[in-house]
Coordinates of C-alpha atoms in Angstrom, one line a residue:
Chain A
X14 CA 0.0 -0.2 0.0
X15 CA 2.9 2.3 1.1
X16 CA 4.8 1.6 -2.5
X17 CA 1.2 2.0 -4.4
X18 CA 1.4 5.8 -2.7
X19 CA 4.9 6.3 -3.5
X20 CA 4.1 5.6 -7.0
X21 CA 0.7 7.9 -7.0
X22 CA 2.7 10.4 -5.7
X23 CA 5.5 10.0 -8.3
X24 CA 3.0 10.4 -11.0
X25 CA 1.4 13.7 -9.8
X26 CA 4.9 14.8 -9.2
X27 CA 6.2 14.1 -12.7
X28 CA 2.4 15.3 -14.5
X29 CA 3.2 19.0 -12.0
X30 CA 6.9 19.1 -13.5
X31 CA 5.5 18.9 -17.2
X32 CA 2.7 21.6 -16.7
X33 CA 3.1 25.2 -17.1
X34 CA 3.9 27.1 -14.1
X35 CA 1.1 29.0 -12.5
X36 CA 0.4 32.2 -13.7
X37 CA 2.0 31.1 -17.5
X38 CA 4.8 29.8 -19.1
X39 CA 8.2 30.6 -17.4
X40 CA 9.4 30.9 -20.9
X41 CA 7.0 33.7 -22.5
X42 CA 7.7 35.7 -19.6
X43 CA 11.5 34.9 -20.4
X44 CA 10.9 37.4 -23.5
X45 CA 12.4 41.2 -22.6
X46 CA 10.7 44.4 -23.1
X47 CA 13.7 45.8 -24.7
X48 CA 17.1 44.5 -26.1
X49 CA 19.9 46.5 -27.9
X50 CA 17.3 49.1 -29.1
X51 CA 15.1 46.7 -30.2
X52 CA 11.7 46.7 -29.0
X53 CA 8.1 44.8 -29.4
X54 CA 6.5 45.4 -33.0
X55 CA 3.0 44.3 -31.5
X56 CA 1.5 41.7 -29.5
X57 CA 3.5 38.2 -29.2
X58 CA 1.8 35.5 -31.1
X59 CA 0.7 32.8 -28.5
X60 CA -0.4 29.3 -29.5
X61 CA -0.3 26.1 -27.9
X62 CA 1.1 22.6 -29.3
X63 CA -2.4 22.6 -31.5
X64 CA -1.8 25.7 -32.4
X65 CA 2.1 25.0 -33.7
X66 CA 1.1 24.6 -37.4
X67 CA -0.1 27.6 -37.8
X68 CA 3.5 29.2 -36.5
X69 CA 5.7 27.0 -38.0
X70 CA 5.5 25.7 -41.7
X71 CA 6.8 22.3 -41.9
X72 CA 8.3 21.3 -38.4
X73 CA 5.7 21.5 -36.1
X74 CA 5.7 17.6 -35.8
X75 CA 9.2 17.8 -34.2
X76 CA 8.2 19.7 -31.6
X77 CA 4.7 18.1 -30.9
X78 CA 7.0 15.0 -30.5
X79 CA 8.9 16.3 -27.9
X80 CA 5.7 17.3 -25.6
X81 CA 5.8 21.2 -26.7
X82 CA 3.2 23.1 -24.6
X83 CA 3.4 26.8 -25.4
X84 CA 5.2 28.8 -28.1
X85 CA 5.4 32.4 -28.3
X86 CA 6.5 34.5 -30.9
X87 CA 7.7 38.2 -30.9
X88 CA 8.6 40.4 -33.1
X89 CA 11.3 42.9 -32.4
X90 CA 11.7 46.1 -34.2
X91 CA 13.9 48.8 -34.7
X92 CA 13.9 52.1 -36.9
X93 CA 16.3 51.2 -40.0
X94 CA 17.0 47.9 -39.0
X95 CA 15.6 44.5 -40.1
X96 CA 13.1 43.0 -37.6
X97 CA 14.2 40.1 -35.6
X98 CA 12.0 37.2 -34.2
X99 CA 12.5 35.6 -31.3
X100 CA 10.5 32.3 -30.6
X101 CA 10.4 31.0 -27.3
X102 CA 9.3 27.1 -26.8
X103 CA 8.3 26.0 -23.2
X104 CA 8.9 22.4 -23.7
X105 CA 7.4 21.6 -20.6
X106 CA 11.0 19.9 -19.1
X107 CA 14.7 20.1 -19.6
X108 CA 15.1 17.0 -21.7
X109 CA 12.8 18.0 -24.3
X110 CA 14.5 21.5 -24.4
X111 CA 17.4 20.0 -24.6
X112 CA 15.6 17.6 -27.5
X113 CA 14.5 20.6 -29.6
X114 CA 17.9 22.3 -29.8
X115 CA 19.4 19.2 -30.6
X116 CA 16.6 17.9 -33.1
X117 CA 19.2 19.9 -35.8
X118 CA 23.0 18.8 -36.2
X119 CA 24.5 21.7 -34.2
X120 CA 27.9 22.4 -36.1
X121 CA 27.7 26.3 -35.8
X122 CA 30.0 27.7 -33.3
X123 CA 28.6 28.4 -30.0
X124 CA 27.3 31.9 -28.4
X125 CA 27.9 31.0 -24.9
X126 CA 24.2 31.3 -24.5
X127 CA 22.0 29.0 -22.4
X128 CA 23.4 26.0 -21.5
X129 CA 24.1 24.9 -25.2
X130 CA 23.9 27.8 -28.3
X131 CA 24.7 28.0 -31.9
X132 CA 25.2 30.8 -34.0
X133 CA 24.4 29.6 -37.9
X134 CA 23.5 31.7 -40.6
X135 CA 22.9 34.9 -38.5
X136 CA 20.5 33.2 -36.4
X137 CA 21.1 32.2 -32.6
X138 CA 19.5 28.8 -31.2
X139 CA 19.7 27.9 -27.6
X140 CA 18.2 26.3 -24.6
X141 CA 17.9 26.8 -21.2
X142 CA 15.5 25.1 -18.3
X143 CA 12.5 24.2 -20.1
X144 CA 12.8 27.1 -22.8
X145 CA 13.8 26.5 -26.4
X146 CA 14.6 29.4 -27.7
X147 CA 15.1 30.5 -31.9
X148 CA 16.4 34.0 -32.7
X149 CA 16.0 35.2 -36.5
X150 CA 16.5 38.2 -37.9
X151 CA 14.9 39.1 -41.3
X152 CA 17.7 40.6 -42.9
X153 CA 21.4 41.5 -42.7
X154 CA 23.1 45.1 -41.8
X155 CA 25.2 46.7 -39.1
X156 CA 24.7 45.6 -35.6
X157 CA 21.9 43.1 -36.4
X158 CA 24.4 40.3 -35.1
X159 CA 25.0 42.0 -32.1
X160 CA 21.1 42.8 -31.3
X161 CA 20.8 39.2 -32.0
X162 CA 23.2 37.9 -29.4
X163 CA 21.2 40.6 -27.1
X164 CA 18.1 39.5 -27.4
X165 CA 18.9 36.1 -26.7
X166 CA 21.4 36.8 -23.7
X167 CA 18.2 38.9 -22.1
X168 CA 16.0 36.1 -22.7
X169 CA 18.3 33.4 -20.7
X170 CA 19.4 35.7 -17.9
X171 CA 15.4 35.7 -17.6
X172 CA 15.4 32.1 -17.3
X173 CA 16.2 31.2 -13.6
X174 CA 16.9 27.3 -13.9
X175 CA 19.5 25.7 -16.0
X176 CA 18.2 22.5 -16.2
X177 CA 19.5 19.4 -17.0
X178 CA 20.2 17.3 -20.2
X179 CA 18.4 13.8 -20.6
X180 CA 19.8 11.3 -18.0
X181 CA 20.6 8.7 -21.0
X182 CA 23.2 11.2 -21.7
X183 CA 25.2 10.0 -19.2
X184 CA 25.2 6.7 -20.9
X185 CA 26.2 7.9 -24.0
X186 CA 30.2 6.8 -25.0
X187 CA 32.2 9.7 -25.1
X188 CA 34.8 8.1 -27.0
X189 CA 34.3 8.9 -30.9
X190 CA 31.1 10.9 -29.9
X191 CA 30.0 13.3 -32.9
X192 CA 28.9 16.2 -30.8
X193 CA 27.0 17.6 -33.5
X194 CA 24.8 14.8 -33.8
X195 CA 23.2 13.8 -30.7
X196 CA 19.5 13.4 -31.1
X197 CA 16.7 13.1 -28.2
X198 CA 13.1 11.6 -28.8
X199 CA 10.3 9.5 -27.5
X200 CA 7.8 7.9 -30.5
X201 CA 8.9 6.1 -33.2
X202 CA 7.6 8.8 -36.1
X203 CA 10.4 11.3 -34.6
X204 CA 13.2 8.5 -34.5
X205 CA 12.2 7.8 -38.1
X206 CA 13.3 11.4 -39.3
X207 CA 16.7 10.7 -37.7
X208 CA 17.8 7.5 -39.0
X209 CA 16.4 5.1 -41.8
X210 CA 15.1 2.3 -39.9
X211 CA 12.5 0.9 -42.6
X212 CA 9.6 1.0 -40.1
X213 CA 11.0 1.9 -36.5
X214 CA 7.3 0.2 -35.2
X215 CA 9.1 -2.8 -34.3
X216 CA 10.7 -1.1 -30.8
X217 CA 7.5 -0.3 -29.6
X218 CA 7.9 3.5 -28.7
X219 CA 5.7 5.6 -27.8
X220 CA 5.3 8.8 -25.8
X221 CA 6.1 7.6 -22.9
X222 CA 9.4 5.9 -24.0
X223 CA 12.5 7.8 -24.4
X224 CA 15.8 7.7 -26.5
X225 CA 18.7 9.3 -27.8
X226 CA 20.5 8.3 -31.2
X227 CA 24.4 9.4 -31.3
X228 CA 26.3 9.4 -34.0
X229 CA 30.0 8.1 -33.8
X230 CA 33.0 8.3 -35.5
X231 CA 34.7 5.4 -37.8
X232 CA 37.1 3.7 -35.6
X233 CA 40.5 4.3 -36.8
X234 CA 39.7 7.2 -39.2
X235 CA 40.3 11.0 -39.4
X236 CA 36.9 12.5 -37.5
X237 CA 34.9 14.6 -39.6
X238 CA 31.1 14.4 -40.3
X239 CA 31.0 10.9 -39.0
X240 CA 28.1 10.3 -40.6
X241 CA 29.6 7.2 -42.2
X242 CA 30.1 5.9 -38.7
X243 CA 27.9 3.9 -36.1
X244 CA 25.1 5.2 -35.0
X245 CA 24.1 3.7 -31.1
X246 CA 20.4 4.0 -30.3
X247 CA 19.8 3.9 -26.8
X248 CA 16.0 3.5 -25.3
X249 CA 14.6 3.4 -22.1
X250 CA 11.4 1.9 -21.6
X251 CA 8.6 2.3 -18.5
X252 CA 8.1 -1.2 -18.1
X253 CA 10.5 -4.3 -18.6
X254 CA 7.8 -6.3 -20.3
X255 CA 8.3 -3.6 -23.0
X256 CA 12.3 -3.2 -23.4
X257 CA 12.0 -7.5 -23.4
X258 CA 9.4 -7.3 -26.0
X259 CA 11.5 -4.5 -28.1
X260 CA 14.5 -6.4 -27.8
X261 CA 12.9 -9.5 -29.3
X262 CA 11.6 -7.7 -32.4
X263 CA 14.6 -5.8 -32.8
X264 CA 16.8 -9.0 -32.6
X265 CA 14.3 -10.2 -35.8
X266 CA 15.1 -6.7 -37.9
X267 CA 18.8 -7.3 -37.0
X268 CA 19.1 -10.3 -39.1
X269 CA 20.9 -9.9 -42.3
X270 CA 19.0 -9.2 -45.3
X271 CA 20.6 -11.9 -48.1
X272 CA 24.3 -12.5 -47.3
X273 CA 24.9 -9.5 -46.1
X274 CA 26.0 -8.3 -42.4
X275 CA 23.8 -8.0 -39.7
X276 CA 21.8 -4.5 -40.0
X277 CA 22.4 -4.2 -36.3
X278 CA 23.8 -5.4 -33.1
X279 CA 21.7 -5.2 -29.7
X280 CA 22.0 -5.4 -26.1
X281 CA 19.3 -5.2 -23.5
X282 CA 20.0 -4.9 -19.5
X283 CA 16.5 -4.1 -17.4
X284 CA 14.6 -1.3 -19.2
X285 CA 17.2 -0.2 -20.9
X286 CA 18.4 -1.3 -25.1
X287 CA 21.0 0.0 -27.2
X288 CA 21.4 -0.6 -30.7
X289 CA 24.5 -0.3 -32.7
X290 CA 23.5 0.5 -36.6
X291 CA 25.6 0.7 -39.6
X292 CA 28.9 -0.9 -37.8
X293 CA 30.9 -3.9 -38.7
X294 CA 30.6 -6.9 -35.5
X295 CA 33.3 -5.8 -33.6
X296 CA 33.2 -2.1 -33.9
X297 CA 29.6 -2.6 -32.7
X298 CA 30.5 -5.2 -29.8
X299 CA 33.2 -2.9 -28.7
X300 CA 30.6 0.1 -28.7
X301 CA 27.9 -1.4 -26.8
X302 CA 30.8 -2.6 -24.5
X303 CA 31.3 1.0 -23.5
X304 CA 27.5 1.6 -22.5
X305 CA 27.3 1.7 -18.3
X306 CA 24.0 -0.3 -18.6
X307 CA 23.9 -0.8 -14.8
X308 CA 23.6 2.6 -14.4
X309 CA 20.2 2.9 -16.3
X310 CA 18.6 -0.2 -16.3
X311 CA 15.6 0.8 -14.1
X312 CA 12.7 1.7 -15.8
Chain B
X7 CA 24.7 11.3 -54.2
X8 CA 23.5 11.6 -57.7
X9 CA 22.8 14.9 -58.9
X10 CA 19.2 14.5 -57.7
X11 CA 20.2 14.4 -53.9
X12 CA 19.2 11.0 -53.8
X13 CA 21.4 7.9 -52.6
X14 CA 21.0 4.3 -54.1
X15 CA 19.2 3.6 -50.6
X16 CA 16.7 6.6 -51.5
X17 CA 16.2 5.1 -54.8
X18 CA 15.6 1.3 -54.1
X19 CA 13.1 2.2 -51.2
X20 CA 11.2 4.6 -53.2
X21 CA 10.9 2.1 -56.1
X22 CA 9.5 -0.7 -53.2
X23 CA 7.2 1.4 -52.0
X24 CA 3.7 0.5 -52.3
X25 CA 0.3 2.2 -53.1
X26 CA -1.7 3.2 -56.3
X27 CA -0.3 5.9 -58.7
X28 CA -1.6 7.5 -61.9
X29 CA 0.3 8.9 -64.0
X30 CA -0.4 12.5 -64.6
X31 CA 1.2 15.9 -64.7
X32 CA 1.5 19.0 -66.3
X33 CA 1.5 18.0 -70.0
X34 CA -1.9 16.3 -69.4
X35 CA -4.9 17.3 -70.6
X36 CA -7.9 17.8 -67.9
X37 CA -9.4 14.0 -67.2
X38 CA -12.2 12.7 -65.3
X39 CA -12.0 12.8 -61.8
X40 CA -11.0 9.7 -60.4
X41 CA -11.7 7.8 -56.8
X42 CA -8.0 9.1 -54.9
X43 CA -7.0 9.0 -51.2
X44 CA -7.4 12.2 -49.4
X45 CA -4.8 11.8 -47.1
X46 CA -1.6 10.5 -47.5
X47 CA -1.2 6.4 -48.9
X48 CA -1.8 3.5 -46.6
X49 CA 1.2 1.4 -46.0
X50 CA 0.9 -2.2 -46.4
X51 CA -1.5 -2.0 -49.6
X52 CA -0.6 -4.2 -52.4
X53 CA 1.3 -2.8 -55.6
X54 CA -1.4 -2.5 -58.5
X55 CA 0.7 -2.8 -62.0
X56 CA 2.4 0.6 -62.8
X57 CA 0.0 2.6 -65.3
X58 CA 1.0 3.2 -68.6
X59 CA 3.6 5.6 -69.8
X60 CA 2.0 8.5 -71.2
X61 CA 5.0 11.1 -70.3
X62 CA 7.2 12.4 -73.3
X63 CA 10.8 11.5 -74.4
X64 CA 12.1 14.7 -72.6
X65 CA 10.4 17.2 -70.5
X66 CA 11.6 21.3 -71.2
X67 CA 12.3 23.3 -69.0
X68 CA 13.2 27.1 -68.9
X69 CA 15.5 28.8 -66.6
X70 CA 15.3 32.8 -67.4
X71 CA 17.3 35.1 -65.0
X72 CA 17.5 39.0 -65.1
X73 CA 20.0 41.1 -62.7
X74 CA 17.2 43.9 -62.8
X75 CA 14.4 41.3 -61.2
X76 CA 15.5 42.7 -58.0
X77 CA 15.6 46.6 -57.5
X78 CA 18.0 48.2 -55.2
X79 CA 15.4 47.5 -52.1
X80 CA 15.5 43.9 -52.8
X81 CA 11.6 44.1 -54.2
X82 CA 11.1 42.8 -57.7
X83 CA 10.5 45.2 -60.4
X84 CA 7.2 44.2 -62.0
X85 CA 8.2 45.1 -65.7
X86 CA 11.4 43.0 -65.5
X87 CA 9.3 40.0 -64.2
X88 CA 6.6 40.3 -67.0
X89 CA 9.7 40.5 -69.3
X90 CA 10.7 37.6 -67.8
X91 CA 7.4 35.6 -67.5
X92 CA 6.8 36.1 -70.9
X93 CA 10.5 35.4 -72.5
X94 CA 10.0 32.0 -70.3
X95 CA 6.8 30.9 -71.6
X96 CA 7.5 31.6 -75.1
X97 CA 10.6 29.6 -74.8
X98 CA 9.2 26.8 -73.1
X99 CA 6.2 26.4 -75.9
X100 CA 8.2 27.4 -79.0
X101 CA 5.7 29.8 -79.5
X102 CA 6.0 33.2 -81.8
X103 CA 4.9 35.6 -79.2
X104 CA 3.9 35.8 -75.4
X105 CA 0.1 36.2 -76.2
X106 CA -0.2 32.7 -78.5
X107 CA 2.1 30.8 -75.6
X108 CA -0.8 32.2 -72.9
X109 CA -3.2 30.9 -75.4
X110 CA -2.1 27.5 -75.4
X111 CA -2.1 27.3 -71.6
X112 CA -5.5 28.8 -71.0
X113 CA -8.6 29.7 -72.8
X114 CA -12.0 31.3 -72.6
X115 CA -14.4 29.9 -70.5
X116 CA -12.0 27.8 -68.1
X117 CA -11.7 28.3 -64.9
X118 CA -8.2 28.6 -63.1
X119 CA -6.8 28.4 -59.9
X120 CA -3.3 29.8 -59.1
X121 CA -1.9 28.1 -56.4
X122 CA 0.6 30.3 -55.1
X123 CA 2.8 30.4 -51.6
X124 CA 2.3 32.5 -48.8
X125 CA 5.5 31.2 -46.8
X126 CA 6.2 34.6 -44.8
X127 CA 10.0 34.3 -44.8
X128 CA 9.7 33.9 -48.8
X129 CA 6.6 34.2 -50.2
X130 CA 5.5 34.4 -54.1
X131 CA 6.1 38.1 -54.3
X132 CA 2.2 39.9 -55.3
X133 CA 3.8 41.6 -58.1
X134 CA 4.1 37.9 -59.9
X135 CA 0.8 37.0 -58.6
X136 CA -1.1 39.9 -60.3
X137 CA 0.8 39.3 -63.3
X138 CA -0.2 35.9 -63.8
X139 CA -3.8 36.8 -63.1
X140 CA -3.3 39.4 -65.6
X141 CA -1.7 36.7 -68.1
X142 CA -4.5 34.5 -67.7
X143 CA -7.7 37.4 -67.7
X144 CA -5.7 38.2 -71.2
X145 CA -6.1 34.4 -72.4
X146 CA -9.6 34.9 -72.2
X147 CA -10.7 33.8 -68.9
X148 CA -13.7 35.5 -67.2
X149 CA -12.0 37.7 -64.0
X150 CA -14.7 36.1 -61.7
X151 CA -13.2 32.8 -63.0
X152 CA -9.5 33.3 -61.6
X153 CA -8.6 33.1 -57.9
X154 CA -5.2 33.1 -56.5
X155 CA -4.8 31.2 -52.9
X156 CA -2.8 29.0 -51.0
X157 CA -4.1 27.9 -47.7
X158 CA -7.8 27.9 -48.6
X159 CA -7.3 26.3 -51.8
X160 CA -9.9 23.6 -50.1
X161 CA -12.3 25.8 -49.2
X162 CA -11.9 28.4 -52.5
X163 CA -15.1 28.5 -54.5
X164 CA -12.9 28.8 -57.6
X165 CA -10.2 26.3 -57.0
X166 CA -13.5 24.0 -56.3
X167 CA -14.5 24.4 -59.9
X168 CA -11.4 24.8 -61.6
X169 CA -10.7 23.6 -64.9
X170 CA -7.0 24.2 -65.1
X171 CA -4.3 25.0 -62.5
X172 CA -0.9 27.0 -62.6
X173 CA 1.4 26.1 -59.3
X174 CA 3.9 29.1 -58.8
X175 CA 5.9 28.7 -55.5
X176 CA 9.3 29.8 -54.0
X177 CA 12.6 28.1 -54.3
X178 CA 13.7 26.8 -51.2
X179 CA 15.6 24.2 -48.7
X180 CA 12.4 22.3 -47.0
X181 CA 12.5 21.3 -43.3
X182 CA 10.1 18.2 -44.3
X183 CA 10.9 17.6 -47.7
X184 CA 14.5 18.3 -48.5
X185 CA 12.9 21.4 -51.3
X186 CA 9.6 23.2 -51.0
X187 CA 8.8 21.9 -54.4
X188 CA 6.2 22.3 -57.4
X189 CA 5.3 19.0 -56.3
X190 CA 5.0 19.7 -52.5
X191 CA 2.9 22.7 -53.0
X192 CA -0.3 21.3 -53.6
X193 CA -0.3 19.7 -50.4
X194 CA -3.0 22.3 -49.2
X195 CA -5.7 20.2 -51.8
X196 CA -5.0 17.4 -48.9
X197 CA -7.2 18.1 -46.4
X198 CA -4.7 16.4 -44.1
X199 CA -1.2 17.9 -44.9
X200 CA 0.2 16.3 -42.4
X201 CA -0.2 13.3 -43.4
X202 CA 2.2 13.4 -46.3
X203 CA 5.3 13.9 -44.1
X204 CA 6.0 10.4 -43.8
X205 CA 9.3 9.5 -44.7
X206 CA 10.6 12.4 -45.7
X207 CA 7.4 13.3 -47.9
X208 CA 8.3 10.6 -50.4
X209 CA 4.7 10.2 -51.9
X210 CA 4.0 13.8 -52.6
X211 CA 4.0 12.6 -56.2
X212 CA 0.6 11.2 -54.9
X213 CA -1.1 14.3 -54.2
X214 CA -1.6 14.8 -58.0
X215 CA -3.6 12.0 -57.9
X216 CA -6.4 14.1 -56.3
X217 CA -9.6 14.5 -57.9
X218 CA -9.5 18.6 -57.3
X219 CA -5.7 18.5 -59.1
X220 CA -5.7 15.6 -61.4
X221 CA -4.5 16.5 -65.2
X222 CA -5.4 20.2 -64.6
X223 CA -2.0 21.7 -64.3
X224 CA -0.7 23.6 -67.0
X225 CA 2.5 25.5 -66.2
X226 CA 4.6 24.9 -63.0
X227 CA 6.9 28.0 -62.0
X228 CA 9.9 27.9 -58.9
X229 CA 10.4 31.4 -58.0
X230 CA 14.3 31.7 -57.7
X231 CA 14.5 35.3 -57.2
X232 CA 16.0 35.1 -53.5
X233 CA 16.2 31.2 -52.8
X234 CA 17.1 29.8 -49.6
X235 CA 19.7 27.1 -50.0
X236 CA 20.1 26.0 -46.3
X237 CA 18.3 26.3 -43.0
X238 CA 18.0 25.4 -39.8
X239 CA 16.0 25.7 -36.5
X240 CA 11.6 25.6 -36.2
X241 CA 11.1 28.4 -38.9
X242 CA 14.0 26.9 -41.4
X243 CA 15.0 30.2 -42.4
X244 CA 18.1 32.6 -42.4
X245 CA 18.6 35.8 -44.5
X246 CA 22.1 34.8 -44.9
X247 CA 21.4 31.3 -46.2
X248 CA 19.4 33.6 -49.6
X249 CA 21.0 35.1 -52.3
X250 CA 19.8 37.1 -55.3
X251 CA 19.5 34.6 -58.0
X252 CA 17.2 36.4 -60.3
X253 CA 15.3 33.8 -62.0
X254 CA 12.1 32.0 -62.5
X255 CA 12.4 28.3 -63.8
X256 CA 9.0 27.3 -65.8
X257 CA 8.0 24.0 -67.0
X258 CA 4.5 22.0 -68.0
X259 CA 6.1 18.9 -66.0
X260 CA 6.6 19.7 -62.1
X261 CA 9.2 16.8 -61.2
X262 CA 11.7 17.8 -64.5
X263 CA 11.0 21.7 -62.8
X264 CA 11.9 20.6 -58.9
X265 CA 14.8 18.3 -60.6
X266 CA 16.1 21.3 -61.9
X267 CA 15.4 23.0 -58.8
X268 CA 17.3 20.8 -56.4
X269 CA 20.2 21.0 -59.2
X270 CA 20.7 24.4 -58.2
X271 CA 20.3 24.2 -54.5
X272 CA 22.9 21.5 -54.7
X273 CA 25.2 23.9 -56.7
X274 CA 24.7 26.6 -54.1
X275 CA 25.5 24.5 -51.3
X276 CA 28.8 23.5 -52.7
X277 CA 29.9 26.6 -53.8
X278 CA 29.1 28.1 -50.0
X279 CA 30.1 25.0 -47.9
X280 CA 33.0 24.0 -50.6
X281 CA 31.9 20.5 -50.7
X282 CA 29.0 18.4 -51.2
X283 CA 26.6 19.2 -48.5
X284 CA 24.1 16.4 -48.9
X285 CA 20.2 18.3 -47.4
X286 CA 19.5 17.7 -44.1
X287 CA 16.4 15.9 -45.4
X288 CA 16.6 14.0 -48.8
X289 CA 14.3 15.5 -51.7
X290 CA 13.5 12.2 -52.4
X291 CA 10.1 12.5 -53.7
X292 CA 11.2 14.3 -56.4
X293 CA 12.7 10.9 -57.8
X294 CA 9.9 9.1 -56.3
X295 CA 7.5 11.4 -58.4
X296 CA 9.5 10.0 -61.5
X297 CA 9.9 6.7 -60.7
X298 CA 6.5 5.8 -58.7
X299 CA 4.0 8.1 -60.1
X300 CA 5.5 8.7 -63.4
X301 CA 4.6 12.4 -63.4
X302 CA 7.2 13.3 -64.9
X303 CA 11.2 13.1 -65.3
X304 CA 14.1 13.7 -63.0
X305 CA 16.8 12.1 -65.0
X306 CA 19.0 14.8 -66.3
X307 CA 19.0 13.0 -69.6
X308 CA 15.7 13.4 -69.9
X309 CA 15.4 17.8 -69.2
X310 CA 15.9 20.1 -71.7
X311 CA 17.1 22.6 -69.9
X312 CA 16.6 26.4 -72.2
X313 CA 18.8 29.1 -70.0
X314 CA 17.4 32.6 -71.0
X315 CA 18.6 35.8 -69.8
X316 CA 21.9 36.8 -67.2
X317 CA 24.6 34.1 -67.1
X318 CA 26.8 35.2 -64.8
X319 CA 26.4 33.2 -61.4
X320 CA 23.9 30.3 -63.0
X321 CA 25.4 27.5 -61.7
X322 CA 23.4 25.1 -63.4

């Protein structure tokens, strides 16, 4: 009875941590009234997860798959300069904020804003706490890059808690990992965008699972893009039985087609399932051997 | 990678895919509506035999460019655009004069929907939309029988009774489909646009068999005035990843127009990044539209590319 109460309390706390804080989203509240001479050009556009399709064209599913709750877009204006759009995504938790940021490959230089950030093509992206933030200037010109940075810094400064990346990240072997290609997901639809598994349904993924896909450099090769190296898929299931079922299905999927090599290698310990794709047997074995399963095996 | 941005795995996956397909495209005359899926194709259905191939041997695509297409303020010059447009359709159809070319595309008594694109970062310029409207009307189509729309096409009464379509959009890389293609521009004809997003939007060619679309398209235009060659983040837009190209890509075969557009973006990415830089998402749907839906041609040897005007920095 006592253990049941603990479980119920855990569920309640988990739900509280996913809900928007009282008084509205702390991410939305972090939008500044002014930075670098830029002020709001009009009222914010605020949408929930269902309204996201109207705000962004083509990518709403990514953020919906990562449990986005509220998104606010504020257009900043300064006379004689291009407008700047700041979009704040309240992802409900820092793991999903990490996921939203890392959905794209992150190869650009850091801006030193938030927990992780990237300057790319004049834009600034970062995550901090439960917030993923995009700052996009609508033109180029003198002072624009500085204003983009100032707006980002102002948002980041107003987000109090830094948050933490997904706990699974600590289980990824560091050696050979391509830092720009670590992606977080819950369901198969998002995973299917990140790696070609034909049909990822066999993994039994859903909103209640979480996983990371990480690319590694080929063993012994110089280390540029890492695209041709192995990929490690790490998935934690909420129940042991689901992990076992996924292991069985994955083992069948990994079988070679024709005379080729196996499509993947796998290992499961408890509720944690790991697959290595795009690797020779020995390379896969070594990579699996470096995963500290014992630290993440509990559902 | 081939010059279509597709790798062998993409190709094999595409040809092995299941689902019904009928050959329709810009070249085809209007045909009676047939029953077709309103949403994305179902998975696991047996593949019917492919339809008879009625495509021409080659598809002509015209790239017309003008250095003066954009004024000093970066806005399109309507007079220059008009000349580019007319030169483009004349070259496309081999007509003697613009009026004859437009008259070949649209006829009196028809109802014409101009499917545009309102993406807020690089929309189809209003000046170009109005030029297209004027050309269609000059061909004899009544003003009440022409409409321009994007996200409201399914509710638009002109589109509902349209006998002819004109597909116009701006060229850009795309978060979900690799490139924003003429093929993809018809996604708003589906009641469930997101149902086409599976597998990098591989089956967008299937949109062209929807009854409201099938066999009606007379002209496809990729507006390459300031194309976007790379993008990241939720909006997939960066002003620094656009460039003043000053071009229009026109054709009657949407696959061929999009295949040329893919080549252009690939070339620009190669130039910018200093290496072959694959699209973040493969634009495989262009190849699939050729191989599975037989909508037109993506193979370069099947495309006759006619280039007009400003040649510096054409890249293709």
